[in-house]
mmCIF file with all atom_site columns, C-alpha atoms in Angstrom:
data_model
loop_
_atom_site.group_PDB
_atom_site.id
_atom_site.type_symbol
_atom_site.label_atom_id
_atom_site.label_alt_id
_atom_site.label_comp_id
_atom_site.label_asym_id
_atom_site.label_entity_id
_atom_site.label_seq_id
_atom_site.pdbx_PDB_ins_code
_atom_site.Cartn_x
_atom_site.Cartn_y
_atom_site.Cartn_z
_atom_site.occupancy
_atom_site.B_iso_or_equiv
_atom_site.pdbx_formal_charge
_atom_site.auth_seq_id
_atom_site.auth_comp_id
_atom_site.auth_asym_id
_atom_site.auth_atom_id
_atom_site.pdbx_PDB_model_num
ATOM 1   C CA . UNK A 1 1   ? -13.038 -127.482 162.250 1.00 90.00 ? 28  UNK A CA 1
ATOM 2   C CA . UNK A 1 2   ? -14.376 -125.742 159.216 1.00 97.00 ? 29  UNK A CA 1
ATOM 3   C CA . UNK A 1 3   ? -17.191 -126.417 157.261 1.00 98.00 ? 30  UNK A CA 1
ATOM 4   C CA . UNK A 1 4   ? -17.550 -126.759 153.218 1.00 98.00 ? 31  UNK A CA 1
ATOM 5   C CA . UNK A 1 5   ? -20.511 -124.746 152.415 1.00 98.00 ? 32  UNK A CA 1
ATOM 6   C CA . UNK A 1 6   ? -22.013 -125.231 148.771 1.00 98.00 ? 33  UNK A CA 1
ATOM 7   C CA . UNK A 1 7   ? -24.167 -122.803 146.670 1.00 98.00 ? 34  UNK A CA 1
ATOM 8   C CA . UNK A 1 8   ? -26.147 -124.387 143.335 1.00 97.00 ? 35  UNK A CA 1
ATOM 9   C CA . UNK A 1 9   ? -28.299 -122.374 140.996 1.00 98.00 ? 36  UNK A CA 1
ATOM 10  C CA . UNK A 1 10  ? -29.916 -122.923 137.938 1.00 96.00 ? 37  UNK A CA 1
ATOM 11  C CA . UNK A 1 11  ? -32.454 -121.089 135.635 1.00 96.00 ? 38  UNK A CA 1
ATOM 12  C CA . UNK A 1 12  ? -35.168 -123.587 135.110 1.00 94.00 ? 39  UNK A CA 1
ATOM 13  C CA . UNK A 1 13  ? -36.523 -124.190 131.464 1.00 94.00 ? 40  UNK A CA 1
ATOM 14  C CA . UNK A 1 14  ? -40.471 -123.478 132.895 1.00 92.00 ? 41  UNK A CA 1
ATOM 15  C CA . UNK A 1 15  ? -41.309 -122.214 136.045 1.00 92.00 ? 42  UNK A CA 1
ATOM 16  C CA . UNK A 1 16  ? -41.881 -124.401 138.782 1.00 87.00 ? 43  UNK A CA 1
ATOM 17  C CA . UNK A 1 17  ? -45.439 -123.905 139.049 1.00 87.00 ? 44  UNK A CA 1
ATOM 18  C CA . UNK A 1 18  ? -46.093 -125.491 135.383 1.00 89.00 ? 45  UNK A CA 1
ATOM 19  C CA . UNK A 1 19  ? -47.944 -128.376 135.186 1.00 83.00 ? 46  UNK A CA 1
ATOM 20  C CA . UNK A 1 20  ? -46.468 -130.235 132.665 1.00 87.00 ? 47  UNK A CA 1
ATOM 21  C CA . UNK A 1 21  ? -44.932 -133.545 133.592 1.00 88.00 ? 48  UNK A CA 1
ATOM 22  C CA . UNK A 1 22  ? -41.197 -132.633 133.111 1.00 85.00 ? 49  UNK A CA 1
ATOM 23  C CA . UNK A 1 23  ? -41.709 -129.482 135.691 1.00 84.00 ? 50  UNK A CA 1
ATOM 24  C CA . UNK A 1 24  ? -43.393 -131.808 137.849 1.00 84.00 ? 51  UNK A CA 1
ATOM 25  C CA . UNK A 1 25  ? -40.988 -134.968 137.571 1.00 88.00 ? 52  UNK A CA 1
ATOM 26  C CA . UNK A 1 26  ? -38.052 -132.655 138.200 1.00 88.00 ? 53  UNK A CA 1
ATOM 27  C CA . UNK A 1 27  ? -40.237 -131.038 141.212 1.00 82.00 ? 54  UNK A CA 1
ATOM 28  C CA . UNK A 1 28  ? -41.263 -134.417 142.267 1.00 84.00 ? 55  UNK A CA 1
ATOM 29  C CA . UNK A 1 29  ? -37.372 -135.810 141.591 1.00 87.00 ? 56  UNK A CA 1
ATOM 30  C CA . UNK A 1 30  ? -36.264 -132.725 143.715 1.00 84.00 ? 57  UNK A CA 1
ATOM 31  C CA . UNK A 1 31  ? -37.592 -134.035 146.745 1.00 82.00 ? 58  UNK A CA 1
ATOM 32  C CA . UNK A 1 32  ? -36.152 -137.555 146.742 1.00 87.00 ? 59  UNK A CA 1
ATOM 33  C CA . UNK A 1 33  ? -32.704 -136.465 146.381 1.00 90.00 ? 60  UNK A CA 1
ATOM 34  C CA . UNK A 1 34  ? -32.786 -133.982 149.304 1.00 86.00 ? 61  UNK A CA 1
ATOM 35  C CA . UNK A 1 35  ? -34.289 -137.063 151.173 1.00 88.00 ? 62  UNK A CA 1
ATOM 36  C CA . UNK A 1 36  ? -31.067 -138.997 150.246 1.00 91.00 ? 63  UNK A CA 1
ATOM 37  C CA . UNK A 1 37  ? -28.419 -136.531 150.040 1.00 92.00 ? 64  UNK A CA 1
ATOM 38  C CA . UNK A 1 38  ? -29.917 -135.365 154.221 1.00 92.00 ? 65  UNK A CA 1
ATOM 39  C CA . UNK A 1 39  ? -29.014 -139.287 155.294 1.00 93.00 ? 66  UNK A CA 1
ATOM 40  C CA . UNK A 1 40  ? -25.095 -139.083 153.267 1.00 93.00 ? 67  UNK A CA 1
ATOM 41  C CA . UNK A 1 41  ? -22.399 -138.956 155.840 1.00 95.00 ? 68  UNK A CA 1
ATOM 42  C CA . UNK A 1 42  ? -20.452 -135.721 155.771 1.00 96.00 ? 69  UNK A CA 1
ATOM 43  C CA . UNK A 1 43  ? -24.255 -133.923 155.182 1.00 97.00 ? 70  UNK A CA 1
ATOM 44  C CA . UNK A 1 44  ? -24.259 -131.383 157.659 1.00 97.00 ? 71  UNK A CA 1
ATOM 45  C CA . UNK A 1 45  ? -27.684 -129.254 156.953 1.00 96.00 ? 72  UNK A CA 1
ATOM 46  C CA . UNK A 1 46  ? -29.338 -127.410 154.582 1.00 95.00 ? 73  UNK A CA 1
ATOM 47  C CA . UNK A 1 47  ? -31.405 -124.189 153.760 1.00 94.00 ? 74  UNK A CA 1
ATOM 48  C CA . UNK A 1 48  ? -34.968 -125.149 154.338 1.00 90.00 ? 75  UNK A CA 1
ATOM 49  C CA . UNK A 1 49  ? -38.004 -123.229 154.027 1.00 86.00 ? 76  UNK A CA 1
ATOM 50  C CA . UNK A 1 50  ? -41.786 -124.051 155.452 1.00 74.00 ? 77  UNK A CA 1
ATOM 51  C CA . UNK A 1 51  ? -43.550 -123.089 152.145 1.00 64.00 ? 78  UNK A CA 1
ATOM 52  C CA . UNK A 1 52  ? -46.741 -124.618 150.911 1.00 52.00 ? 79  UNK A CA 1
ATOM 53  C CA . UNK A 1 53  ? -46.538 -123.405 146.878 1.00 57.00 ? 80  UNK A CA 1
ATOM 54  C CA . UNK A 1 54  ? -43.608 -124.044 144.441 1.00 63.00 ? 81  UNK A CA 1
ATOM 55  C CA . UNK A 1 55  ? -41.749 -121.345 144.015 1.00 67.00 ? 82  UNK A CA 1
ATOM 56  C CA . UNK A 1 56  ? -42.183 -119.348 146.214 1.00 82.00 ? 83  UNK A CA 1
ATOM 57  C CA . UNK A 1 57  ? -38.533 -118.952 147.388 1.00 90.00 ? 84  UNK A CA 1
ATOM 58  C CA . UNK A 1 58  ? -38.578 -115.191 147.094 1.00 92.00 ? 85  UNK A CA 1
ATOM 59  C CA . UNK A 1 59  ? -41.385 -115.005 150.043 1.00 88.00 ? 86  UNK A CA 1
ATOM 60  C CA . UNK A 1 60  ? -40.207 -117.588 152.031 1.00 90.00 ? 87  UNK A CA 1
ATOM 61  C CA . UNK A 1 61  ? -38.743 -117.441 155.583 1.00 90.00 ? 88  UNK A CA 1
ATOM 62  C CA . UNK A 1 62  ? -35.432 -119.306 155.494 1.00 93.00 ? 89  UNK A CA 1
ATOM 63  C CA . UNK A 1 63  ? -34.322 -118.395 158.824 1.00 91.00 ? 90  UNK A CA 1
ATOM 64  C CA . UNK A 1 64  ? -30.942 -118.745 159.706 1.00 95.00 ? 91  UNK A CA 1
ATOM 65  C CA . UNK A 1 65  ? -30.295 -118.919 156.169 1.00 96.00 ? 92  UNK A CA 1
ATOM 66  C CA . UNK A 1 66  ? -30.921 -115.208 155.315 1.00 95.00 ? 93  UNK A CA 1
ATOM 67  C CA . UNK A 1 67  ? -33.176 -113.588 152.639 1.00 94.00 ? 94  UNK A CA 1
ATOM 68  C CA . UNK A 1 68  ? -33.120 -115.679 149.448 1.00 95.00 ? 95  UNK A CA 1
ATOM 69  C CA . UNK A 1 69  ? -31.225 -113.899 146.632 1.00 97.00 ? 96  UNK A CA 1
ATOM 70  C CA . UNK A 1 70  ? -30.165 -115.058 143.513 1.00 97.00 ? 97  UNK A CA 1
ATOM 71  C CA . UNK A 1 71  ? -27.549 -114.049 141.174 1.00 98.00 ? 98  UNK A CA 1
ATOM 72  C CA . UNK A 1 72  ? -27.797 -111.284 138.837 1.00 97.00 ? 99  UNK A CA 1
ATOM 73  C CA . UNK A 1 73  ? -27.609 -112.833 135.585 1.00 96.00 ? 100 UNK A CA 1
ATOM 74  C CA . UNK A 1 74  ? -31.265 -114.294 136.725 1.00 97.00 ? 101 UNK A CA 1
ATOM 75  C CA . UNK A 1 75  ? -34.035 -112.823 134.587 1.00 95.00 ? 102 UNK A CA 1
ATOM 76  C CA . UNK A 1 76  ? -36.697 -115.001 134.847 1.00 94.00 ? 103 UNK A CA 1
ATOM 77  C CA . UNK A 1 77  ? -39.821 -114.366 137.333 1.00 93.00 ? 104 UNK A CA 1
ATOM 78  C CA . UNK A 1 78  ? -39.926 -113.856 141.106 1.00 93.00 ? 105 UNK A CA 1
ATOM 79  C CA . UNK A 1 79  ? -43.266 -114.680 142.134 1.00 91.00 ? 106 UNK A CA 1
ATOM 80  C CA . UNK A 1 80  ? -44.422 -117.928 142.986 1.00 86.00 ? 107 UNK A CA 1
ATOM 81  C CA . UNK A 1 81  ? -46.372 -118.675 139.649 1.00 89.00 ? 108 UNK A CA 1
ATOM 82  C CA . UNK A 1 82  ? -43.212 -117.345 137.596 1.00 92.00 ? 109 UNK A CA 1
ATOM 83  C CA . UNK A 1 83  ? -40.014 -118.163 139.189 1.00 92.00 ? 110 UNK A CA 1
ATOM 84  C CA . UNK A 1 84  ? -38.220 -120.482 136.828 1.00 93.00 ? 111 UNK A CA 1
ATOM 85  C CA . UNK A 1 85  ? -35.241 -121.735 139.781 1.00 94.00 ? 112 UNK A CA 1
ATOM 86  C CA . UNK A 1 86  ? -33.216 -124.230 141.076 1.00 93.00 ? 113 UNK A CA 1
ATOM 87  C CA . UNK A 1 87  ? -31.007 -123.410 143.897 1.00 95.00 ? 114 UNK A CA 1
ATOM 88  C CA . UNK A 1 88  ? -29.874 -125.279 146.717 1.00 95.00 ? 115 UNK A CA 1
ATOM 89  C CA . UNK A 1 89  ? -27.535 -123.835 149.768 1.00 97.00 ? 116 UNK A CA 1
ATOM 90  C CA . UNK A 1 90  ? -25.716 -126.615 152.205 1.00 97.00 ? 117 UNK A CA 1
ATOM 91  C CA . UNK A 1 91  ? -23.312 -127.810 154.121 1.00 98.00 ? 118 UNK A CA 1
ATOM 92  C CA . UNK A 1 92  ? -20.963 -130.261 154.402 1.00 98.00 ? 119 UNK A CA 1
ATOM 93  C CA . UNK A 1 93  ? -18.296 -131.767 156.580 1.00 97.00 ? 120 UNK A CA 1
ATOM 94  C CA . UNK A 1 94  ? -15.549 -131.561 153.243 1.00 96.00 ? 121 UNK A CA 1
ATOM 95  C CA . UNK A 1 95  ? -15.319 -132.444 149.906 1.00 96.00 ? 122 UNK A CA 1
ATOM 96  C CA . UNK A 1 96  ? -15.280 -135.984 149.692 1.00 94.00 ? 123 UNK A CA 1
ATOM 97  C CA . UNK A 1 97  ? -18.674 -136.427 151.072 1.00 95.00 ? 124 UNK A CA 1
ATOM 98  C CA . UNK A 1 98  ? -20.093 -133.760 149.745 1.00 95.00 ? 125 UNK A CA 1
ATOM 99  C CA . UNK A 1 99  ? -18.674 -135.124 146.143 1.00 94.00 ? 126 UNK A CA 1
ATOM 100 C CA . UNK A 1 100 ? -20.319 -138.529 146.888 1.00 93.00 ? 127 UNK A CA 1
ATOM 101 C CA . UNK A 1 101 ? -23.289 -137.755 147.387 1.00 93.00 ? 128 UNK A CA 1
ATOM 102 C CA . UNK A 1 102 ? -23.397 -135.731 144.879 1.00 92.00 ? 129 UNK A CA 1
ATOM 103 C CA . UNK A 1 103 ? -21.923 -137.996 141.700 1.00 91.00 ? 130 UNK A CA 1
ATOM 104 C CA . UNK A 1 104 ? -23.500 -141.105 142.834 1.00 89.00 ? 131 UNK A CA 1
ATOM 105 C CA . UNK A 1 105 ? -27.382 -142.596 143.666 1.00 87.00 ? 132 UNK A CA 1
ATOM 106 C CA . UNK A 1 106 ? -30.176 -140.376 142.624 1.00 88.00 ? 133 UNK A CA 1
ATOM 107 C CA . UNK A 1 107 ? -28.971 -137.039 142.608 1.00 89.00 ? 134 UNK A CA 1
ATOM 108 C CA . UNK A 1 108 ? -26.147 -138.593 139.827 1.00 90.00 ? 135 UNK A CA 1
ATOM 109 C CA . UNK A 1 109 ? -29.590 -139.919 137.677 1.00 89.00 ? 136 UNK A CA 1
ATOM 110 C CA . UNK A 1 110 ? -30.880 -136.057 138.380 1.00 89.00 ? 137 UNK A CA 1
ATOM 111 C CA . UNK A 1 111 ? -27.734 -135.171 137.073 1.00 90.00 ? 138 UNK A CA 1
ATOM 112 C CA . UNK A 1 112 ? -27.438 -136.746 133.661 1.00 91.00 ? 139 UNK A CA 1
ATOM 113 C CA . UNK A 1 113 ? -30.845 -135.018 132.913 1.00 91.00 ? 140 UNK A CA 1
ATOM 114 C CA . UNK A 1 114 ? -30.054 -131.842 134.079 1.00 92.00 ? 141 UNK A CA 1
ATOM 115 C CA . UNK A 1 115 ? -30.790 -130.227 130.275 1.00 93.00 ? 142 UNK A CA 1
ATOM 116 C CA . UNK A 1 116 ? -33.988 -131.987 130.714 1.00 93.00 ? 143 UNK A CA 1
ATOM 117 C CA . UNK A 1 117 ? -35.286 -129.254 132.986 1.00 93.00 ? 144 UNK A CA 1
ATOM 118 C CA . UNK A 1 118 ? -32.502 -126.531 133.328 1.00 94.00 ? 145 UNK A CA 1
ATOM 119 C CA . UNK A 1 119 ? -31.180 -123.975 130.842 1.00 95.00 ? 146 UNK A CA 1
ATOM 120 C CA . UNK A 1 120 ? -27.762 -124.668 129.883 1.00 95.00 ? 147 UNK A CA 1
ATOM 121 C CA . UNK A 1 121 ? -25.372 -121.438 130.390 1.00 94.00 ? 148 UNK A CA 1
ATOM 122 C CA . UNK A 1 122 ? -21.793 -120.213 130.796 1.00 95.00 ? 149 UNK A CA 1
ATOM 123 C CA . UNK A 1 123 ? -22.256 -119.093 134.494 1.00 97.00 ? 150 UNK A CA 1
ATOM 124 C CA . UNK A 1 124 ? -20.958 -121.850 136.894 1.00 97.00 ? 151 UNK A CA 1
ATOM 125 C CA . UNK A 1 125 ? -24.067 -123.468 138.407 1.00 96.00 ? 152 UNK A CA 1
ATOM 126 C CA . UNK A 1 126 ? -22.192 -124.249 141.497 1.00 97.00 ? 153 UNK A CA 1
ATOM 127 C CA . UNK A 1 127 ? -19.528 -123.011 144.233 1.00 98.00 ? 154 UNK A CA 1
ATOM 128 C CA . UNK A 1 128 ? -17.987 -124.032 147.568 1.00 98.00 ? 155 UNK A CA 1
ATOM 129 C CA . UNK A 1 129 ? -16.467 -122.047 149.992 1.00 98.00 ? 156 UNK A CA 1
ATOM 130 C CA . UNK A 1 130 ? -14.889 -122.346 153.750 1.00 98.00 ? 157 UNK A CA 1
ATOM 131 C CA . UNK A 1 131 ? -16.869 -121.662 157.030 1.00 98.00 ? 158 UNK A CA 1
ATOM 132 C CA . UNK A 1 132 ? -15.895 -121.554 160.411 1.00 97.00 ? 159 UNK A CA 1
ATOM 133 C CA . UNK A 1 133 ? -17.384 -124.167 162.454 1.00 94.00 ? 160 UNK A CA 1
ATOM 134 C CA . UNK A 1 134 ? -21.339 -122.616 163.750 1.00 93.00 ? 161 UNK A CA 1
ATOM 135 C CA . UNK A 1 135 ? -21.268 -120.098 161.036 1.00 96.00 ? 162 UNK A CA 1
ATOM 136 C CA . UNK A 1 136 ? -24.395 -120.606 158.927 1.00 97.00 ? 163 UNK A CA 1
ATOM 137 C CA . UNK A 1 137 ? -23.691 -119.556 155.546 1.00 98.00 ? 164 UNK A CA 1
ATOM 138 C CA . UNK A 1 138 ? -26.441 -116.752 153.852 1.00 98.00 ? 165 UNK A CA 1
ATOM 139 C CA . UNK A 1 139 ? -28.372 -117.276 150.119 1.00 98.00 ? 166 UNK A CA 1
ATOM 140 C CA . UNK A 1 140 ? -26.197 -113.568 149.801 1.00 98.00 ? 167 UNK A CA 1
ATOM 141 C CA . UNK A 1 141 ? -23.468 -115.175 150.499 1.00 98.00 ? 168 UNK A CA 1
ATOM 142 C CA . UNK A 1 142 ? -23.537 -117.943 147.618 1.00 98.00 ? 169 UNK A CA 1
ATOM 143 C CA . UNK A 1 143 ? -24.568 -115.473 144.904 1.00 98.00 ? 170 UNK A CA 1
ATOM 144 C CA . UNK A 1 144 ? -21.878 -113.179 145.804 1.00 98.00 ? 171 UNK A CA 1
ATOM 145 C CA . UNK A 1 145 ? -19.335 -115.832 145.782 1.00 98.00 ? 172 UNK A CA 1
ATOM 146 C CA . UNK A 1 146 ? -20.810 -117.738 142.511 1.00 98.00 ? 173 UNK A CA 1
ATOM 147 C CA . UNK A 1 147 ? -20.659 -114.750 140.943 1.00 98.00 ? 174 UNK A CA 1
ATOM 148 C CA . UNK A 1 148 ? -16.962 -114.255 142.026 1.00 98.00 ? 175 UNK A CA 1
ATOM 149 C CA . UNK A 1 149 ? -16.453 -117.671 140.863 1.00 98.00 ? 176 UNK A CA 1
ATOM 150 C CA . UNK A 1 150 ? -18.023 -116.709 137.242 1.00 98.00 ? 177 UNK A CA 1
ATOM 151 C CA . UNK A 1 151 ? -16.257 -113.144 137.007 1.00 97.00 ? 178 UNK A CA 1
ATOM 152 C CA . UNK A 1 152 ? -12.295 -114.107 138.571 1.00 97.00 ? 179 UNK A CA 1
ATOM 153 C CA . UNK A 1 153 ? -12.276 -118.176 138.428 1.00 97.00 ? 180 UNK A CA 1
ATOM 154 C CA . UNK A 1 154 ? -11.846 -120.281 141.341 1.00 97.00 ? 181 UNK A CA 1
ATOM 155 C CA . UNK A 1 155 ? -9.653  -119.260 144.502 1.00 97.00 ? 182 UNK A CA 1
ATOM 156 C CA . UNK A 1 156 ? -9.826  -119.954 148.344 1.00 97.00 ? 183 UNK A CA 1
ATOM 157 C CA . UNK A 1 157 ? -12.890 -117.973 148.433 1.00 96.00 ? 184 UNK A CA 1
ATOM 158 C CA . UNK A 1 158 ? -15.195 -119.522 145.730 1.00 98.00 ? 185 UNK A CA 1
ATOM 159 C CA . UNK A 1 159 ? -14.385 -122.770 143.912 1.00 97.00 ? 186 UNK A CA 1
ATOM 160 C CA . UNK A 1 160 ? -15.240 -125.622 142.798 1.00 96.00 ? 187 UNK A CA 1
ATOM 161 C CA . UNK A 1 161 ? -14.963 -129.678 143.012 1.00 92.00 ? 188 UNK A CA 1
ATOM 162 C CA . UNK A 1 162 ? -12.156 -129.657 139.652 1.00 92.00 ? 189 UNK A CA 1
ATOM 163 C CA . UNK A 1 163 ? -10.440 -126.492 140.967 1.00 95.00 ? 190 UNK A CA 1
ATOM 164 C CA . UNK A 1 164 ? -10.759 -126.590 144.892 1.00 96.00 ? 191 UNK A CA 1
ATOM 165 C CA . UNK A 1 165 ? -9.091  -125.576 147.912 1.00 97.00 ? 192 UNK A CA 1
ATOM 166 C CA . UNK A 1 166 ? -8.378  -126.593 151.428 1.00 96.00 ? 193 UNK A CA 1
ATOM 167 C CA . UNK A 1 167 ? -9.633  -124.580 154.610 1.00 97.00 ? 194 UNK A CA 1
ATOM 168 C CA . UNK A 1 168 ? -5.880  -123.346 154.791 1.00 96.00 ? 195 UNK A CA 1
ATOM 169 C CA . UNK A 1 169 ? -6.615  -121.627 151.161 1.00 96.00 ? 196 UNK A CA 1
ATOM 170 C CA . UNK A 1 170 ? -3.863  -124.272 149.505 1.00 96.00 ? 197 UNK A CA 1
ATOM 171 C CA . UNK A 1 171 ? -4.833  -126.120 145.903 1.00 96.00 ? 198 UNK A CA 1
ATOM 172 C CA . UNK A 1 172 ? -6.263  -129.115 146.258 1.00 93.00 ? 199 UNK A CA 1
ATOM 173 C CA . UNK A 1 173 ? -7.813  -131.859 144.462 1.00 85.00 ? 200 UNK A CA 1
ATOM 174 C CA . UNK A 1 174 ? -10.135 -134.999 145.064 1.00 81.00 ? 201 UNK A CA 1
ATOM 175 C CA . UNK A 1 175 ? -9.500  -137.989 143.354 1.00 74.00 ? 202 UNK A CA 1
ATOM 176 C CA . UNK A 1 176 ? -12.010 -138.709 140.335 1.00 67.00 ? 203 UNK A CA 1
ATOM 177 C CA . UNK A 1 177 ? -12.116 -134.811 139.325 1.00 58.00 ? 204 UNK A CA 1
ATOM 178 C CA . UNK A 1 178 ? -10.259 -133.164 137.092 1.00 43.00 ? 205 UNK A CA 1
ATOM 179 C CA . UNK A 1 179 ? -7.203  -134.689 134.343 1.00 38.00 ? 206 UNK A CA 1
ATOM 180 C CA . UNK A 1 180 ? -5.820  -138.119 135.269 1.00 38.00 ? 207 UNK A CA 1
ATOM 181 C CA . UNK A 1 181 ? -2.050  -136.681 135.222 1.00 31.00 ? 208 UNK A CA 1
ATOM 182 C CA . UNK A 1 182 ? -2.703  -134.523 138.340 1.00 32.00 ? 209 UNK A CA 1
ATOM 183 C CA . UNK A 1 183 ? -5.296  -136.463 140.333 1.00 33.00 ? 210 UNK A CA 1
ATOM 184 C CA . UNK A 1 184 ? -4.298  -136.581 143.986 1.00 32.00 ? 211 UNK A CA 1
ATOM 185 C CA . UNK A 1 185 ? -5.999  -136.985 147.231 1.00 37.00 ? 212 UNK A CA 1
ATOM 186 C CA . UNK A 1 186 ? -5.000  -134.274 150.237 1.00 35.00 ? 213 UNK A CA 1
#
């Protein structure tokens, strides 16, 4: 059975290394919605890194994961005192889980203050896309396809909750996303 794998990214207002208290809260805030989203059913896995400083995803090992990369419209630092990222990489058993977990609880509260601590942009800030079952999506992999997603729109090979697709590469959408007059469930 295939796997939904999901790619977020966003350029941080401060690095994550700053002090100040909204760096830290969203740091801090970070942590307790990974701890949450890890216990939602349909939560598969996700890219983890043993790393003692913030920030430091560029010299990280993430194992199975690949290299970390971001995409190219990034220009803000790459060292552990500068880089100015938020990026996740995951998977899930579909989109209906992964959607819940996502829009409700604490990540939903993380949500509504994104502009808090992340630079608002026209690049899409996140993208799904099809695995087989055992295949372990790469950090290469989600910047290629987000930036697919930002240059060509959405299609069976990077979309997104409003304008997604099913394993088979047919249109589909999840109730709750996207206009009322064509909400229906596959």
């Amino acid at each position: 059975m295939p796997q939904l794998a999901l790619y977020t990214f966003g350029v941080l207002k401060s690095p994550l290394a700053d002090p100040g208290p909204l760096t830290r809260e969203f740091y801090d805030l970070g942590a307790a919605v990974y701890r949450r989203i890890s216990q939602h059913p349909g939560y598969i896995a996700h890219a983890d890194a043993e790393y003692g400083e913030r920030g430091s995803h560029f010299e990280a090992d993430w194992g199975e994961w690949g290299e970390f990369a971001v995409p190219s419209w990034y220009d803000k630092g790459r060292t552990a005192e500068t880089a100015a990222l938020a990026a996740t990489l995951s998977l899930w058993a579909d989109l209906r889980p992964a959607f819940d977990a996502i829009y409700t609880g604490v990540h939903r509260e993380a949500l509504n203050r994104r502009y808090d601590w992340v630079e608002r942009s026209e690049h899409p800030s996140h993208v799904f896309w099809w695995v087989a079952d055992g295949v372990i999506p790469s950090w290469e992999d989600g910047v290629s396809r987000l930036e697919h997603l930002h240059d060509h729109g959405a299609a069976p090979h990077a979309f997104t909750f409003r304008h997604s697709f099913a394993p088979d590469g047919t249109p589909t959408r999840l109730n709750g996303t996207g206009p009322k007059s064509d909400r229906t469930e596959r």
